mmCIF file of C-alpha atoms in Angstrom:
data_model
loop_
_atom_site.group_PDB
_atom_site.id
_atom_site.type_symbol
_atom_site.label_atom_id
_atom_site.label_comp_id
_atom_site.label_asym_id
_atom_site.label_seq_id
_atom_site.Cartn_x
_atom_site.Cartn_y
_atom_site.Cartn_z
ATOM 1 C CA GLN A 191 0.000 0.000 0.000
ATOM 2 C CA VAL A 192 2.828 2.359 0.893
ATOM 3 C CA THR A 193 4.517 1.328 -2.357
ATOM 4 C CA ASN A 194 1.424 2.340 -4.329
ATOM 5 C CA GLU A 195 1.396 5.734 -2.631
ATOM 6 C CA ALA A 196 5.045 6.183 -3.516
ATOM 7 C CA LYS A 197 4.288 5.334 -7.142
ATOM 8 C CA THR A 198 1.357 7.735 -7.466
ATOM 9 C CA GLU A 199 3.187 10.604 -5.813
ATOM 10 C CA GLY A 200 6.115 10.198 -8.199
ATOM 11 C CA LYS A 201 8.546 9.180 -5.460
ATOM 12 C CA SER A 202 9.172 5.744 -6.966
ATOM 13 C CA GLU A 203 12.889 5.924 -6.219
ATOM 14 C CA LEU A 204 11.928 5.308 -2.574
ATOM 15 C CA ILE A 205 10.486 1.899 -3.405
ATOM 16 C CA PRO A 206 13.736 -0.094 -2.896
ATOM 17 C CA SER A 207 14.104 1.381 0.584
ATOM 18 C CA ILE A 208 10.477 0.721 1.381
ATOM 19 C CA LYS A 209 10.933 -2.896 0.328
ATOM 20 C CA PHE A 210 14.076 -3.113 2.463
ATOM 21 C CA ARG A 211 12.350 -1.862 5.600
ATOM 22 C CA HIS A 212 9.345 -4.081 4.919
ATOM 23 C CA CYS A 213 11.564 -7.153 4.670
ATOM 24 C CA CYS A 214 13.094 -6.272 8.031
ATOM 25 C CA LEU A 215 9.692 -5.885 9.656
ATOM 26 C CA LEU A 216 8.529 -9.220 8.246
ATOM 27 C CA ARG A 217 11.718 -10.849 9.460
ATOM 28 C CA ASN A 218 11.232 -9.607 13.018
ATOM 29 C CA GLN A 219 7.631 -10.748 12.934
ATOM 30 C CA ARG A 220 8.658 -14.189 11.679
ATOM 31 C CA CYS A 221 11.292 -14.629 14.384
ATOM 32 C CA ILE A 222 8.957 -13.556 17.170
ATOM 33 C CA THR A 223 6.053 -15.760 16.074
ATOM 34 C CA ALA A 224 8.331 -18.760 15.510
ATOM 35 C CA TYR A 225 9.737 -18.328 19.023
ATOM 36 C CA LEU A 226 6.301 -18.072 20.615
ATOM 37 C CA TYR A 227 5.044 -21.037 18.608
ATOM 38 C CA ASP A 228 8.018 -23.152 19.650
ATOM 39 C CA ARG A 229 7.280 -22.308 23.283
ATOM 40 C CA LEU A 230 3.712 -23.570 22.815
ATOM 41 C CA LEU A 231 4.988 -26.804 21.277
ATOM 42 C CA ARG A 232 7.200 -27.339 24.317
ATOM 43 C CA ILE A 233 4.364 -26.492 26.712
ATOM 44 C CA ARG A 234 2.151 -28.988 24.930
ATOM 45 C CA ALA A 235 4.875 -31.627 25.278
ATOM 46 C CA LEU A 236 4.910 -30.935 29.029
ATOM 47 C CA ARG A 237 1.363 -32.258 29.338
ATOM 48 C CA TRP A 238 2.545 -35.579 27.920
ATOM 49 C CA GLU A 239 5.944 -35.670 29.569
ATOM 50 C CA TYR A 240 5.090 -34.513 33.018
ATOM 51 C CA GLY A 241 1.347 -34.549 33.705
ATOM 52 C CA SER A 242 -1.544 -32.181 34.107
ATOM 53 C CA VAL A 243 -0.072 -30.242 37.032
ATOM 54 C CA LEU A 244 3.076 -28.341 36.127
ATOM 55 C CA PRO A 245 5.836 -27.756 38.684
ATOM 56 C CA THR A 246 5.900 -24.189 39.978
ATOM 57 C CA THR A 247 9.363 -23.555 38.583
ATOM 58 C CA ILE A 248 8.044 -24.088 35.063
ATOM 59 C CA ARG A 249 4.840 -22.142 35.583
ATOM 60 C CA PHE A 250 6.952 -19.256 36.813
ATOM 61 C CA HIS A 251 8.484 -18.959 33.336
ATOM 62 C CA MET A 252 5.177 -18.988 31.468
ATOM 63 C CA CYS A 253 3.163 -15.887 30.679
ATOM 64 C CA ALA A 254 -0.541 -15.719 31.593
ATOM 65 C CA GLU A 255 -1.633 -16.480 28.032
ATOM 66 C CA GLU A 256 0.543 -19.579 27.932
ATOM 67 C CA VAL A 257 -0.900 -20.845 31.230
ATOM 68 C CA GLU A 258 -4.368 -20.264 29.816
ATOM 69 C CA TRP A 259 -3.389 -22.119 26.621
ATOM 70 C CA PHE A 260 -2.116 -25.041 28.690
ATOM 71 C CA ASN A 261 -5.393 -25.202 30.634
ATOM 72 C CA GLN A 262 -7.415 -25.187 27.411
ATOM 73 C CA TYR A 263 -5.206 -27.884 25.927
ATOM 74 C CA LYS A 264 -5.639 -30.009 29.051
ATOM 75 C CA LYS A 265 -9.419 -29.644 28.766
ATOM 76 C CA SER A 266 -9.455 -30.594 25.076
ATOM 77 C CA LEU A 267 -7.272 -33.617 25.750
ATOM 78 C CA ALA A 268 -9.415 -34.698 28.709
ATOM 79 C CA SER A 269 -12.693 -34.460 26.785
ATOM 80 C CA TYR A 270 -11.114 -36.366 23.895
ATOM 81 C CA MET A 271 -9.960 -39.111 26.234
ATOM 82 C CA ARG A 272 -13.411 -39.330 27.808
ATOM 83 C CA SER A 273 -14.913 -39.881 24.374
ATOM 84 C CA LEU A 274 -12.828 -43.006 23.764
ATOM 85 C CA GLY A 275 -13.227 -46.548 25.063
ATOM 86 C CA GLY A 276 -16.819 -46.693 26.256
ATOM 87 C CA GLU A 277 -18.075 -45.561 29.682
ATOM 88 C CA GLU A 278 -14.952 -44.497 31.539
ATOM 89 C CA GLY A 279 -12.937 -43.206 28.641
ATOM 90 C CA LEU A 280 -9.307 -44.147 27.941
ATOM 91 C CA ASP A 281 -6.268 -42.472 29.448
ATOM 92 C CA ILE A 282 -3.893 -42.387 26.507
ATOM 93 C CA THR A 283 -1.177 -40.647 28.514
ATOM 94 C CA GLN A 284 -0.726 -43.946 30.382
ATOM 95 C CA ASP A 285 1.259 -46.946 29.145
ATOM 96 C CA MET A 286 3.485 -44.869 26.895
ATOM 97 C CA LYS A 287 5.887 -47.781 26.884
ATOM 98 C CA PRO A 288 4.486 -51.291 26.287
ATOM 99 C CA PRO A 289 3.717 -52.801 29.710
ATOM 100 C CA LYS A 290 5.207 -56.167 30.621
ATOM 101 C CA SER A 291 3.548 -56.804 33.983
ATOM 102 C CA LEU A 292 0.737 -55.555 36.187
ATOM 103 C CA TYR A 293 2.976 -54.900 39.177
ATOM 104 C CA ILE A 294 6.421 -53.340 39.240
ATOM 105 C CA GLU A 295 9.223 -52.838 41.729
ATOM 106 C CA VAL A 296 9.856 -49.178 42.540
ATOM 107 C CA ARG A 297 12.304 -47.308 44.734
ATOM 108 C CA CYS A 298 11.390 -43.998 46.292
ATOM 109 C CA LEU A 299 13.790 -41.178 45.381
ATOM 110 C CA LYS A 300 12.425 -38.560 47.722
ATOM 111 C CA ASP A 301 9.934 -38.312 50.562
ATOM 112 C CA HIS A 302 6.447 -38.082 49.121
ATOM 113 C CA GLY A 303 4.260 -38.885 52.115
ATOM 114 C CA GLU A 304 1.332 -41.293 52.126
ATOM 115 C CA PHE A 305 0.076 -42.993 49.009
ATOM 116 C CA GLU A 306 -3.197 -44.931 48.784
ATOM 117 C CA ILE A 307 -3.618 -47.829 46.375
ATOM 118 C CA ASP A 308 -6.884 -49.230 45.021
ATOM 119 C CA ASP A 309 -7.561 -51.826 47.708
ATOM 120 C CA GLY A 310 -7.375 -49.181 50.420
ATOM 121 C CA THR A 311 -3.886 -49.897 51.744
ATOM 122 C CA VAL A 312 -1.780 -46.875 52.464
ATOM 123 C CA ILE A 313 1.917 -46.940 51.624
ATOM 124 C CA LEU A 314 4.430 -44.530 53.115
ATOM 125 C CA LEU A 315 6.734 -43.242 50.388
ATOM 126 C CA LYS A 316 9.915 -42.529 52.266
ATOM 127 C CA LYS A 317 13.210 -41.863 50.543
ATOM 128 C CA ASN A 318 15.012 -45.102 49.561
ATOM 129 C CA SER A 319 12.108 -47.362 50.495
ATOM 130 C CA GLN A 320 11.225 -50.040 47.960
ATOM 131 C CA HIS A 321 7.733 -51.229 47.094
ATOM 132 C CA PHE A 322 5.938 -53.637 44.805
ATOM 133 C CA LEU A 323 3.067 -51.633 43.375
ATOM 134 C CA PRO A 324 0.520 -51.643 40.525
ATOM 135 C CA ARG A 325 2.055 -50.209 37.406
ATOM 136 C CA TRP A 326 -0.773 -47.812 36.601
ATOM 137 C CA LYS A 327 -0.540 -46.067 39.954
ATOM 138 C CA CYS A 328 3.199 -45.490 39.648
ATOM 139 C CA GLU A 329 3.569 -44.321 36.097
ATOM 140 C CA GLN A 330 3.058 -40.647 36.731
ATOM 141 C CA LEU A 331 5.223 -40.583 39.861
ATOM 142 C CA ILE A 332 8.049 -42.233 37.937
ATOM 143 C CA ARG A 333 7.770 -39.629 35.202
ATOM 144 C CA GLN A 334 7.913 -36.891 37.773
ATOM 145 C CA GLY A 335 11.064 -38.343 39.304
ATOM 146 C CA VAL A 336 9.545 -39.281 42.677
ATOM 147 C CA LEU A 337 9.865 -43.021 42.108
ATOM 148 C CA GLU A 338 12.391 -45.069 40.194
ATOM 149 C CA HIS A 339 11.456 -48.198 38.246
ATOM 150 C CA VAL A 340 13.736 -50.998 39.450
ATOM 151 C CA ILE A 341 14.573 -53.810 37.075
ATOM 152 C CA SER A 342 16.098 -56.894 38.634
ATOM 153 C CA MET B 199 13.098 -32.235 25.812
ATOM 154 C CA ASP B 200 12.119 -35.824 25.115
ATOM 155 C CA THR B 201 11.826 -36.014 21.361
ATOM 156 C CA ARG B 202 8.675 -38.099 21.443
ATOM 157 C CA SER B 203 6.355 -35.391 22.713
ATOM 158 C CA TYR B 204 8.119 -32.249 21.493
ATOM 159 C CA MET B 205 7.701 -32.019 17.744
ATOM 160 C CA PRO B 206 9.332 -28.835 16.431
ATOM 161 C CA VAL B 207 8.505 -27.520 12.966
ATOM 162 C CA PRO B 208 10.871 -29.283 10.544
ATOM 163 C CA PRO B 209 12.814 -27.419 7.849
ATOM 164 C CA GLY B 210 11.109 -27.076 4.479
ATOM 165 C CA VAL B 211 11.824 -29.449 1.600
ATOM 166 C CA GLY B 212 13.410 -28.170 -1.612
ATOM 167 C CA THR B 213 12.929 -24.519 -2.479
ATOM 168 C CA GLU B 214 10.182 -23.867 0.065
ATOM 169 C CA GLU B 215 10.995 -22.779 3.598
ATOM 170 C CA ASN B 216 8.711 -23.455 6.548
ATOM 171 C CA VAL B 217 7.888 -20.095 8.112
ATOM 172 C CA PHE B 218 7.945 -21.342 11.705
ATOM 173 C CA SER B 219 10.875 -23.708 11.352
ATOM 174 C CA LEU B 220 13.720 -22.569 13.590
ATOM 175 C CA ASP B 221 16.156 -24.415 11.310
ATOM 176 C CA ASP B 222 14.933 -22.474 8.288
ATOM 177 C CA ILE B 223 15.210 -19.201 10.197
ATOM 178 C CA LEU B 224 18.845 -19.981 10.991
ATOM 179 C CA LEU B 225 19.412 -21.067 7.408
ATOM 180 C CA SER B 226 18.027 -17.833 6.007
ATOM 181 C CA GLN B 227 20.466 -15.901 8.178
ATOM 182 C CA GLU B 228 23.368 -17.036 5.952
ATOM 183 C CA ARG B 229 24.946 -14.204 3.979
ATOM 184 C CA LEU B 230 25.235 -13.983 0.212
ATOM 185 C CA PRO B 231 27.394 -11.684 -1.911
ATOM 186 C CA CYS B 232 25.116 -9.230 -3.752
ATOM 187 C CA ARG B 233 25.242 -6.152 -5.898
ATOM 188 C CA THR B 234 22.674 -3.369 -5.721
ATOM 189 C CA GLU B 235 21.124 -2.546 -9.078
ATOM 190 C CA SER B 236 19.388 0.606 -7.895
ATOM 191 C CA VAL B 237 19.828 3.350 -5.304
ATOM 192 C CA PHE B 238 18.508 2.837 -1.783
ATOM 193 C CA PRO B 239 17.783 6.361 -0.549
ATOM 194 C CA GLY B 240 18.150 7.047 3.153
ATOM 195 C CA LEU B 241 19.658 3.662 4.002
ATOM 196 C CA GLY B 242 23.317 4.669 3.939
ATOM 197 C CA PHE B 243 23.723 3.664 7.587
ATOM 198 C CA VAL B 244 23.407 0.000 6.644
ATOM 199 C CA ASP B 245 26.748 0.013 4.832
ATOM 200 C CA LYS B 246 29.142 0.767 7.665
ATOM 201 C CA SER B 247 32.140 1.433 5.437
ATOM 202 C CA SER B 248 30.490 4.312 3.546
ATOM 203 C CA ASP B 249 29.553 7.762 4.837
ATOM 204 C CA SER B 250 26.804 8.645 2.423
ATOM 205 C CA ARG B 251 23.141 8.942 3.285
ATOM 206 C CA HIS B 252 22.147 6.565 0.513
ATOM 207 C CA ILE B 253 23.334 3.226 -0.781
ATOM 208 C CA PRO B 254 24.408 3.966 -4.367
ATOM 209 C CA GLU B 255 23.781 1.697 -7.317
ATOM 210 C CA GLY B 256 26.449 -0.912 -7.880
ATOM 211 C CA THR B 257 27.449 -1.364 -4.223
ATOM 212 C CA LYS B 258 28.703 -4.801 -3.358
ATOM 213 C CA MET B 259 27.347 -6.052 -0.051
ATOM 214 C CA GLU B 260 26.895 -9.269 1.831
ATOM 215 C CA ILE B 261 23.267 -9.534 2.773
ATOM 216 C CA PRO B 262 21.394 -12.344 4.529
ATOM 217 C CA LEU B 263 19.281 -14.746 2.487
ATOM 218 C CA TRP B 264 15.984 -13.505 3.901
ATOM 219 C CA LEU B 265 16.691 -9.977 2.727
ATOM 220 C CA ALA B 266 17.985 -11.135 -0.650
ATOM 221 C CA LYS B 267 14.827 -13.195 -1.220
ATOM 222 C CA GLY B 268 12.626 -10.289 -0.186
ATOM 223 C CA LEU B 269 14.330 -7.742 -2.421
ATOM 224 C CA TYR B 270 14.914 -9.904 -5.473
ATOM 225 C CA GLU B 271 12.582 -9.485 -8.431
ATOM 226 C CA ARG B 272 12.731 -11.258 -11.749
ATOM 227 C CA LYS B 273 12.777 -7.946 -13.635
ATOM 228 C CA ARG B 274 15.995 -7.302 -11.667
ATOM 229 C CA ARG B 275 15.424 -3.703 -10.788
ATOM 230 C CA VAL B 276 16.701 -3.954 -7.254
ATOM 231 C CA ILE B 277 19.565 -6.388 -6.563
ATOM 232 C CA SER B 278 21.501 -9.130 -8.254
ATOM 233 C CA VAL B 279 22.770 -12.083 -6.278
ATOM 234 C CA GLU B 280 26.098 -13.766 -6.937
ATOM 235 C CA LEU B 281 26.679 -17.421 -6.305
ATOM 236 C CA PRO B 282 28.690 -18.193 -3.176
ATOM 237 C CA ARG B 283 31.951 -20.039 -3.906
ATOM 238 C CA VAL B 284 30.671 -23.482 -2.941
ATOM 239 C CA TYR B 285 28.088 -23.503 -5.706
ATOM 240 C CA ARG B 286 30.340 -22.278 -8.493
ATOM 241 C CA GLU B 287 31.993 -24.234 -11.283
ATOM 242 C CA GLY B 288 35.271 -24.800 -9.418
ATOM 243 C CA TRP B 289 33.748 -26.414 -6.382
ATOM 244 C CA ARG B 290 31.191 -28.259 -8.477
ATOM 245 C CA THR B 291 33.966 -30.235 -10.143
ATOM 246 C CA VAL B 292 35.431 -31.075 -6.721
ATOM 247 C CA PHE B 293 32.074 -32.447 -5.628
ATOM 248 C CA GLY B 294 31.807 -34.345 -8.859
ATOM 249 C CA ALA B 295 35.197 -35.974 -8.286
ATOM 250 C CA ASP B 296 34.632 -37.132 -4.713
ATOM 251 C CA ALA B 297 31.889 -35.693 -2.564
ATOM 252 C CA ASN B 298 32.951 -37.581 0.561
ATOM 253 C CA VAL B 299 36.182 -35.679 0.990
ATOM 254 C CA VAL B 300 34.652 -32.240 1.471
ATOM 255 C CA ASP B 301 34.145 -30.755 4.925
ATOM 256 C CA LEU B 302 30.599 -29.536 4.450
ATOM 257 C CA HIS B 303 30.428 -28.044 7.899
ATOM 258 C CA THR B 304 33.043 -25.372 7.226
ATOM 259 C CA MET B 305 31.798 -24.801 3.660
ATOM 260 C CA GLY B 306 28.742 -23.118 5.191
ATOM 261 C CA PRO B 307 26.884 -25.451 7.520
ATOM 262 C CA TYR B 308 23.718 -25.259 5.394
ATOM 263 C CA TYR B 309 25.079 -26.524 2.085
ATOM 264 C CA TYR B 310 21.947 -28.360 0.947
ATOM 265 C CA GLY B 311 19.478 -25.830 2.371
ATOM 266 C CA LEU B 312 21.235 -22.795 0.952
ATOM 267 C CA GLY B 313 21.814 -24.601 -2.345
ATOM 268 C CA SER B 314 18.082 -25.209 -2.685
ATOM 269 C CA GLN B 315 17.324 -21.585 -1.800
ATOM 270 C CA MET B 316 19.833 -20.256 -4.354
ATOM 271 C CA LEU B 317 17.547 -21.575 -7.088
ATOM 272 C CA HIS B 318 15.206 -18.649 -6.346
ATOM 273 C CA PHE B 319 17.627 -16.221 -7.943
ATOM 274 C CA ASP B 320 17.350 -17.343 -11.577
ATOM 275 C CA SER B 321 21.020 -17.897 -12.155
ATOM 276 C CA PRO B 322 21.830 -19.350 -15.598
ATOM 277 C CA GLU B 323 23.673 -22.124 -13.743
ATOM 278 C CA ASN B 324 20.559 -23.205 -11.800
ATOM 279 C CA SER B 325 20.242 -26.654 -13.339
ATOM 280 C CA GLU B 326 23.946 -27.382 -12.740
ATOM 281 C CA ILE B 327 23.678 -26.217 -9.136
ATOM 282 C CA ALA B 328 20.612 -28.374 -8.539
ATOM 283 C CA GLN B 329 22.276 -31.416 -10.083
ATOM 284 C CA CYS B 330 25.443 -30.891 -8.080
ATOM 285 C CA VAL B 331 23.621 -30.554 -4.747
ATOM 286 C CA LEU B 332 21.615 -33.677 -5.488
ATOM 287 C CA GLN B 333 24.600 -35.766 -6.587
ATOM 288 C CA THR B 334 26.620 -34.632 -3.584
ATOM 289 C CA PHE B 335 23.874 -35.774 -1.279
ATOM 290 C CA ILE B 336 23.610 -39.127 -3.022
ATOM 291 C CA GLY B 337 27.367 -39.576 -2.849
ATOM 292 C CA ARG B 338 27.604 -38.833 0.858
ATOM 293 C CA PHE B 339 24.431 -40.387 2.132
ATOM 294 C CA ARG B 340 25.686 -43.937 2.378
ATOM 295 C CA ARG B 341 28.571 -43.039 4.653
ATOM 296 C CA THR B 342 26.328 -40.972 6.940
ATOM 297 C CA MET B 343 23.745 -43.712 7.220
ATOM 298 C CA ASP B 344 26.362 -46.392 7.749
ATOM 299 C CA SER B 345 28.160 -44.552 10.526
ATOM 300 C CA SER B 346 24.966 -43.518 12.304
ATOM 301 C CA GLN B 347 23.716 -47.105 12.379
ATOM 302 C CA ASN B 348 26.949 -48.590 13.663
ATOM 303 C CA ALA B 349 28.292 -46.153 16.215
ATOM 304 C CA TYR B 350 26.793 -47.366 19.477
ATOM 305 C CA ASN B 351 27.741 -45.825 22.806
ATOM 306 C CA GLU B 352 30.827 -44.054 21.523
ATOM 307 C CA ASP B 353 32.064 -40.538 20.896
ATOM 308 C CA THR B 354 30.680 -39.557 17.503
ATOM 309 C CA SER B 355 32.249 -36.111 17.219
ATOM 310 C CA VAL B 356 34.777 -37.251 14.595
ATOM 311 C CA LEU B 357 32.055 -38.796 12.453
ATOM 312 C CA VAL B 358 29.874 -35.715 12.640
ATOM 313 C CA GLU B 359 32.357 -32.861 12.240
ATOM 314 C CA LYS B 360 32.389 -32.830 8.435
ATOM 315 C CA LEU B 361 28.643 -33.098 8.007
ATOM 316 C CA ASP B 362 26.337 -30.233 7.140
ATOM 317 C CA CYS B 363 23.160 -29.596 9.155
ATOM 318 C CA LEU B 364 20.866 -31.767 7.071
ATOM 319 C CA GLU B 365 23.276 -34.690 7.323
ATOM 320 C CA ARG B 366 23.633 -34.149 11.056
ATOM 321 C CA ALA B 367 19.856 -34.348 11.475
ATOM 322 C CA LEU B 368 19.871 -37.616 9.540
ATOM 323 C CA PHE B 369 22.738 -38.867 11.679
ATOM 324 C CA ARG B 370 20.819 -38.061 14.869
ATOM 325 C CA ALA B 371 17.736 -39.844 13.558
ATOM 326 C CA GLY B 372 19.843 -42.900 12.784
ATOM 327 C CA GLN B 373 21.401 -42.834 16.235
ATOM 328 C CA SER B 374 18.072 -42.555 18.031
ATOM 329 C CA GLY B 375 16.760 -45.499 16.026
ATOM 330 C CA LEU B 376 19.854 -47.523 16.906
ATOM 331 C CA ASN B 377 19.609 -46.651 20.600
ATOM 332 C CA ALA B 378 15.909 -47.523 20.712
ATOM 333 C CA PHE B 379 16.635 -50.887 19.099
ATOM 334 C CA GLN B 380 19.447 -51.629 21.556
ATOM 335 C CA LEU B 381 17.180 -50.768 24.482
ATOM 336 C CA TRP B 382 14.596 -53.157 23.120
ATOM 337 C CA GLU B 383 17.170 -55.909 22.700
ATOM 338 C CA LYS B 384 18.185 -55.506 26.325
ATOM 339 C CA GLY B 385 14.558 -55.807 27.376
ATOM 340 C CA LEU B 386 14.410 -52.220 28.549
ATOM 341 C CA ALA B 387 11.700 -51.076 26.165
ATOM 342 C CA SER B 388 9.165 -51.221 28.987
ATOM 343 C CA HIS B 389 11.445 -49.621 31.570
ATOM 344 C CA LEU B 390 9.679 -46.544 32.848
ATOM 345 C CA THR B 391 11.882 -43.501 33.186
ATOM 346 C CA ALA B 392 11.600 -39.998 34.566
ATOM 347 C CA SER B 393 10.831 -37.278 32.047
ATOM 348 C CA SER B 394 13.945 -35.626 30.624
ATOM 349 C CA LEU B 395 12.695 -32.346 32.070
ATOM 350 C CA VAL B 396 13.060 -33.657 35.608
ATOM 351 C CA THR B 397 16.484 -35.238 35.094
ATOM 352 C CA ASN B 398 17.854 -32.077 33.474
ATOM 353 C CA TYR B 399 16.465 -29.882 36.232
ATOM 354 C CA ARG B 400 18.039 -32.102 38.843
ATOM 355 C CA LYS B 401 21.404 -31.982 37.078
ATOM 356 C CA ARG B 402 21.225 -28.211 36.963
ATOM 357 C CA LYS B 403 20.362 -27.985 40.668
ATOM 358 C CA LEU B 404 23.305 -30.205 41.537
ATOM 359 C CA ALA B 405 25.588 -28.007 39.468
ATOM 360 C CA ASP B 406 24.271 -24.921 41.283
ATOM 361 C CA LEU B 407 24.872 -26.523 44.675
ATOM 362 C CA GLN B 408 28.396 -27.467 43.721
ATOM 363 C CA ALA B 409 29.167 -24.002 42.396
#
């Protein structure tokens, strides 16, 4: 549009400089949007890598819009998962690696307090304690670095 | 970041760039020798060696690819782009003789990417450039693939130092495939691990404590 104005007013020798500046503006815009988009891709990966509650250190580095985006993404993912597999839905963020057994041996890497399993028993997760627990209860804690999967 | 969940925008294929690809943004930062075919009034400050207010016609400058692509027009009113050395006749014969010998990392780390982008500038040598880039890739691919599939648990810096960015990406893909296969062979495919985010954060904290 500015180029057309330059043409009509007879200042067409300015056009190369106008193009130059325009290229620079587009370049800045491209770099900024690519950066912001890459941040979103990483935030999305966090939902899969870490879980639906982000550690405070990470949330501290996110702007309000990104936190909002994460919450919306969580909601979309949750409603999608509910729509699969009949009545209860299917948690596709579980069993990311093919499971070999129902129960696994885990070692506690840090104190995590009390932990209730499905039959009502309460386990105390104290640092360095080892337990034989159902795989599906442990998966998220292993991902978050609280437990360690022990292979004998 | 664990590569399974984080899927960055890949670089574009051939002459098209992907706007959001960080690799393409870095690629388009590479500088090309150019010559201005018209005056650029008021932009004299860009050329640090000259004192004038304008960039006169016929100035030789090195400008980044993104600017060259933006300014270039087929009618050639604005700038003309010269071929960088690597894509000229001399080097083309070297590649034709033996592509494996060349250190593509020092010859501009984006040899294939930049070569594909150069085709935008309507050089009369375009078909030769395209052929050369293609044949070079074909000539070198086997060695890259071979080394990436056979280097397990060792220092790969020697294998990788003469590869350009595209080849390095291929090498990494080969390595991750090899590592995944080895894990499976050892029966560790179902071994649950902490997310890479957590392990990296812990390493950083330890480094801070030790500092």
